[in-house]
PDB file of C-alpha atoms in Angstrom:
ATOM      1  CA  UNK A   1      36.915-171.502   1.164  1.00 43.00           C
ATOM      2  CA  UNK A   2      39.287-171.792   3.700  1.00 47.00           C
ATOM      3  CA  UNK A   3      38.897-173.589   6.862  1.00 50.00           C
ATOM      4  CA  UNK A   4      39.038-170.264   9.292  1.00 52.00           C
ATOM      5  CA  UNK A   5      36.761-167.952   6.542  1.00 54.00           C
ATOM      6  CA  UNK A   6      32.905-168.818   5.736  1.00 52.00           C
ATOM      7  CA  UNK A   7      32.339-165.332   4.674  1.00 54.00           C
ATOM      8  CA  UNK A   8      31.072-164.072   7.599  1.00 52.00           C
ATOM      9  CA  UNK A   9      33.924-162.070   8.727  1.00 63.00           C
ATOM     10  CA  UNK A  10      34.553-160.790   4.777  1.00 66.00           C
ATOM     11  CA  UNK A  11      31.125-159.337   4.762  1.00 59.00           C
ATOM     12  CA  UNK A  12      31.615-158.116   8.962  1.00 64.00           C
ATOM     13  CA  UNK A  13      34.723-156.200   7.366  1.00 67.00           C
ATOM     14  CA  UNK A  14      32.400-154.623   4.626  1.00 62.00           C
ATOM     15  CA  UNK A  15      29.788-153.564   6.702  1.00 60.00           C
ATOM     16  CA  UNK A  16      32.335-152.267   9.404  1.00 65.00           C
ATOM     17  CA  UNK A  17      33.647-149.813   6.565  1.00 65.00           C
ATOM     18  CA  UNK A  18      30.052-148.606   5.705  1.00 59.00           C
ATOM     19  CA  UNK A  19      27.827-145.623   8.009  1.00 58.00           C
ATOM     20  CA  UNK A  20      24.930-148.373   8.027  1.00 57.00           C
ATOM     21  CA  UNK A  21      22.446-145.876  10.026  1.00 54.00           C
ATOM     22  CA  UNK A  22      23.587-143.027   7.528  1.00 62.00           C
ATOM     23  CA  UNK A  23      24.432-144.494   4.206  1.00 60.00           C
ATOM     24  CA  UNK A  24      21.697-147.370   4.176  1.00 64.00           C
ATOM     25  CA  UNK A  25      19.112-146.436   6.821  1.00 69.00           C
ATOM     26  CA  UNK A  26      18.381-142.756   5.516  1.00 78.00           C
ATOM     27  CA  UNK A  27      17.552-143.959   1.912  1.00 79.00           C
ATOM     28  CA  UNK A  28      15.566-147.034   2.525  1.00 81.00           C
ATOM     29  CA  UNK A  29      13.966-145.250   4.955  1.00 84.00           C
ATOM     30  CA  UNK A  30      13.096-141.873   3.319  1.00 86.00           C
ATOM     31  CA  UNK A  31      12.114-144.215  -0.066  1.00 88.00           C
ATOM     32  CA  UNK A  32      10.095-146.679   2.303  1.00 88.00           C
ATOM     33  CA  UNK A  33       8.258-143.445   3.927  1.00 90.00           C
ATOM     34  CA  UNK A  34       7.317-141.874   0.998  1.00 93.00           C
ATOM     35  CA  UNK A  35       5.756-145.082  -1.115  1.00 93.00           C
ATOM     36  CA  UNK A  36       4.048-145.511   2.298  1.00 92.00           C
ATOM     37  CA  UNK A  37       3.116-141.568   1.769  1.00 93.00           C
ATOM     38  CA  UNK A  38       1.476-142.531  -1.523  1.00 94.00           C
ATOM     39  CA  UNK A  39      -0.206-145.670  -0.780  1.00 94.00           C
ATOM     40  CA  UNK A  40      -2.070-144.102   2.441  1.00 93.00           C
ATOM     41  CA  UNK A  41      -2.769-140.395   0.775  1.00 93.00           C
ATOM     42  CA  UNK A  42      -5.428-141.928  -1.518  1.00 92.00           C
ATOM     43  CA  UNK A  43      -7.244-143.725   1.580  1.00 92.00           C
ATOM     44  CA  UNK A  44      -7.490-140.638   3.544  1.00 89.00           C
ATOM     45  CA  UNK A  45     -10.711-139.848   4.731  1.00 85.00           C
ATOM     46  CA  UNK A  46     -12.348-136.206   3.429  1.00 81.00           C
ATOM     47  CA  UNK A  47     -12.918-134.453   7.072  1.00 69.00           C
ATOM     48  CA  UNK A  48     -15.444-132.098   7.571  1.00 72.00           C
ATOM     49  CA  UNK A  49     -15.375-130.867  11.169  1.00 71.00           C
ATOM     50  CA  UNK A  50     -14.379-128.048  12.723  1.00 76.00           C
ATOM     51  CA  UNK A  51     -11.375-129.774  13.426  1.00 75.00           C
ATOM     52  CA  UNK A  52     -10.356-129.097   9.226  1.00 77.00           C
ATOM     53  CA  UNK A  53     -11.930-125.964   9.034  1.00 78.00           C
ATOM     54  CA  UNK A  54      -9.704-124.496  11.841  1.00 80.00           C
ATOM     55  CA  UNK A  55      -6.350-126.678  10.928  1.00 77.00           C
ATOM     56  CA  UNK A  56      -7.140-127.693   7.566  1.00 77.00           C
ATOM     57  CA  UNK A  57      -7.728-130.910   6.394  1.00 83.00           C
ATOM     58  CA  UNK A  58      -5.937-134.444   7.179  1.00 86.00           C
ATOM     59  CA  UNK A  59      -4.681-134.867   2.973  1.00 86.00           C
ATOM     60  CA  UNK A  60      -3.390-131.479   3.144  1.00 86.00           C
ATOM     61  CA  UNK A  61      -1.235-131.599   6.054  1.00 87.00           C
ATOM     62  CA  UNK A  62       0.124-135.363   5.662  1.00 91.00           C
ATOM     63  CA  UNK A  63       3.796-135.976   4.627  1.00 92.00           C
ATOM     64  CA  UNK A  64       6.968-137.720   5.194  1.00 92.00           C
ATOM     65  CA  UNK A  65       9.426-135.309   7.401  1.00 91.00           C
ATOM     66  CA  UNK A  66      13.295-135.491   7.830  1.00 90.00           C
ATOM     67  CA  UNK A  67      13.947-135.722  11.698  1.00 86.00           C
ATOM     68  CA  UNK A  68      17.133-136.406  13.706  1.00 83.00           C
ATOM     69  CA  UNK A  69      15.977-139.937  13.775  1.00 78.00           C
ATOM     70  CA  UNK A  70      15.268-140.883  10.266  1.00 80.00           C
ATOM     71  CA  UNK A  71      11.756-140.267   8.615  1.00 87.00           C
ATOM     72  CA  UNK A  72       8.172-139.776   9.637  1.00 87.00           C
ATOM     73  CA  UNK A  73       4.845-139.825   8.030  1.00 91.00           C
ATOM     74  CA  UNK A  74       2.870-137.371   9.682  1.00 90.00           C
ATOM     75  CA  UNK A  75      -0.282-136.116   9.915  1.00 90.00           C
ATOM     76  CA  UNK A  76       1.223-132.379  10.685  1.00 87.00           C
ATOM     77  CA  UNK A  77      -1.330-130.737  12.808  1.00 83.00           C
ATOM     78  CA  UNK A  78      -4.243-132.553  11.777  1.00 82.00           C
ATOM     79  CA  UNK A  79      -3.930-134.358  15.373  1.00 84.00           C
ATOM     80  CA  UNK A  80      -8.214-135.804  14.602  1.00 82.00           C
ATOM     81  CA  UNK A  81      -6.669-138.379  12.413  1.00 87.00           C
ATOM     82  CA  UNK A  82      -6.580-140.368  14.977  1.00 88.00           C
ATOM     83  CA  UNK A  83      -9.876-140.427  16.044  1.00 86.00           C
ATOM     84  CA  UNK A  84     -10.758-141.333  12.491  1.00 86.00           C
ATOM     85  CA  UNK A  85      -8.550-144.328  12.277  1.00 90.00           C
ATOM     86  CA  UNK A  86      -9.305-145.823  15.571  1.00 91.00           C
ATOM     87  CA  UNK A  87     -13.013-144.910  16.047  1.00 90.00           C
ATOM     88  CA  UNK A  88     -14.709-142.900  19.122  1.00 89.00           C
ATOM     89  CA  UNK A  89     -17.314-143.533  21.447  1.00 88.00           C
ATOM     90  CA  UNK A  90     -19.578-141.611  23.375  1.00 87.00           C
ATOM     91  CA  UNK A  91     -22.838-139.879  22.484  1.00 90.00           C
ATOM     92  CA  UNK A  92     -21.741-139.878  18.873  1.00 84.00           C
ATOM     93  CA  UNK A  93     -19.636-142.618  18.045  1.00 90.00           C
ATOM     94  CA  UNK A  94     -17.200-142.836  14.716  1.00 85.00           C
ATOM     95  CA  UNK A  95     -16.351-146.056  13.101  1.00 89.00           C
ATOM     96  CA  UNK A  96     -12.980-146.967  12.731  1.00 89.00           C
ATOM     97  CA  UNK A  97     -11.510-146.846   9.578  1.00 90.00           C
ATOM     98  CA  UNK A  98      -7.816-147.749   9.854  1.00 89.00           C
ATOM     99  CA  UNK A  99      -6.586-146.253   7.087  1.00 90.00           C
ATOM    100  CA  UNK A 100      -2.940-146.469   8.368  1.00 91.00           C
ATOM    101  CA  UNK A 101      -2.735-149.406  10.032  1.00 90.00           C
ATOM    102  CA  UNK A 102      -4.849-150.990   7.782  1.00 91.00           C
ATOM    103  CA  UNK A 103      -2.798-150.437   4.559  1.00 92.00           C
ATOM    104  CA  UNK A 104       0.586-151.096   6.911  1.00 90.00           C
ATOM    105  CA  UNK A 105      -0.538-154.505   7.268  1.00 89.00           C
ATOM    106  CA  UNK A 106      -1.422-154.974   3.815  1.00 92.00           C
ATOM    107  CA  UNK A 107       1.973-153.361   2.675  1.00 91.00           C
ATOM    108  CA  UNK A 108       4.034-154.682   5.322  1.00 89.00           C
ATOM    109  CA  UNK A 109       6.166-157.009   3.249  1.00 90.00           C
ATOM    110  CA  UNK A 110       6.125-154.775   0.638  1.00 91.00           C
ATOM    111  CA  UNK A 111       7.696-152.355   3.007  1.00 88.00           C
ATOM    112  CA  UNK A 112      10.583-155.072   4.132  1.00 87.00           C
ATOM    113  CA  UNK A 113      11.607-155.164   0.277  1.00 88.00           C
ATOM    114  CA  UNK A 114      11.793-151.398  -0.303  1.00 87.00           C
ATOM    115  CA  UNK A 115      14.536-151.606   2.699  1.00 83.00           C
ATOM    116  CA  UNK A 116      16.000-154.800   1.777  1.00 83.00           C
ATOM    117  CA  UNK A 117      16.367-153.708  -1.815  1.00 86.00           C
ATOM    118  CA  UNK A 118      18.037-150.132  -0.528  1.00 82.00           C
ATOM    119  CA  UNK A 119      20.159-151.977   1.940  1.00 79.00           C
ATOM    120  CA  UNK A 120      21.696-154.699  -0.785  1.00 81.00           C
ATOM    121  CA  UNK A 121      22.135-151.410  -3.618  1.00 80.00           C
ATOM    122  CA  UNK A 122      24.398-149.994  -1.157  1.00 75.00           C
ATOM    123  CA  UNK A 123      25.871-153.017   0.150  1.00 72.00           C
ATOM    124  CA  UNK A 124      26.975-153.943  -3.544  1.00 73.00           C
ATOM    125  CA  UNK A 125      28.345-150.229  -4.831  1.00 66.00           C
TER     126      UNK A 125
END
């Protein structure tokens, strides 16, 4: 190694060549949204309120979407999910179940590998 060059500006070079919000973001991310997709769909609650009769239910609508900003896992119009995962109050109060959050905790580092490991596969093609 040379006195001037500790690699930093060889791999600043690389990276300046790549589309890093196209070419690495968009597959880590749509691969990290969809094992997401599969590790949550299981752990969805079965609704039965009016809420899923009208709309359907909460399994049925959830997904991972393409949007201008990357990927989302969504609920779709199954907007209650919320009031499952966090809990309500009131008269009749729901428990909260934290579903989502729960497993994204659980799965967070999990999570930084699937991007890491998509990042580093495009990094070295």
């Amino acid at each position: 190694m040379t006195d001037g060059n500790n690699g930093f500006e060889d791999m600043a070079k690389l990276l300046g060549k790549m589309d890093i919000d196209r070419d690495i973001a968009d597959e880590g991310l749509k691969q990290g949204a969809d094992t997401f997709a599969d590790w949550v769909r299981p752990k969805i609650p079965v609704a039965k309120s009016a809420f899923a009769s009208k709309y359907g239910h909460m399994r049925d609508q959830f997904g991972v979407i393409k949007t201008s900003e990357g990927y989302d896992v969504t609920f779709g119009d199954a907007f209650w999910w919320v009031f499952s995962e966090n809990g309500t109050g009131g008269e009749h109060p729901q428990r909260a179940q934290n579903f989502v959050h729960g497993t994204f905790s659980q799965k967070w580092s999990a999570l930084e590998r699937i991007l890491q490991n998509a990042a580093i596969k495009k990094i070295e093609k």
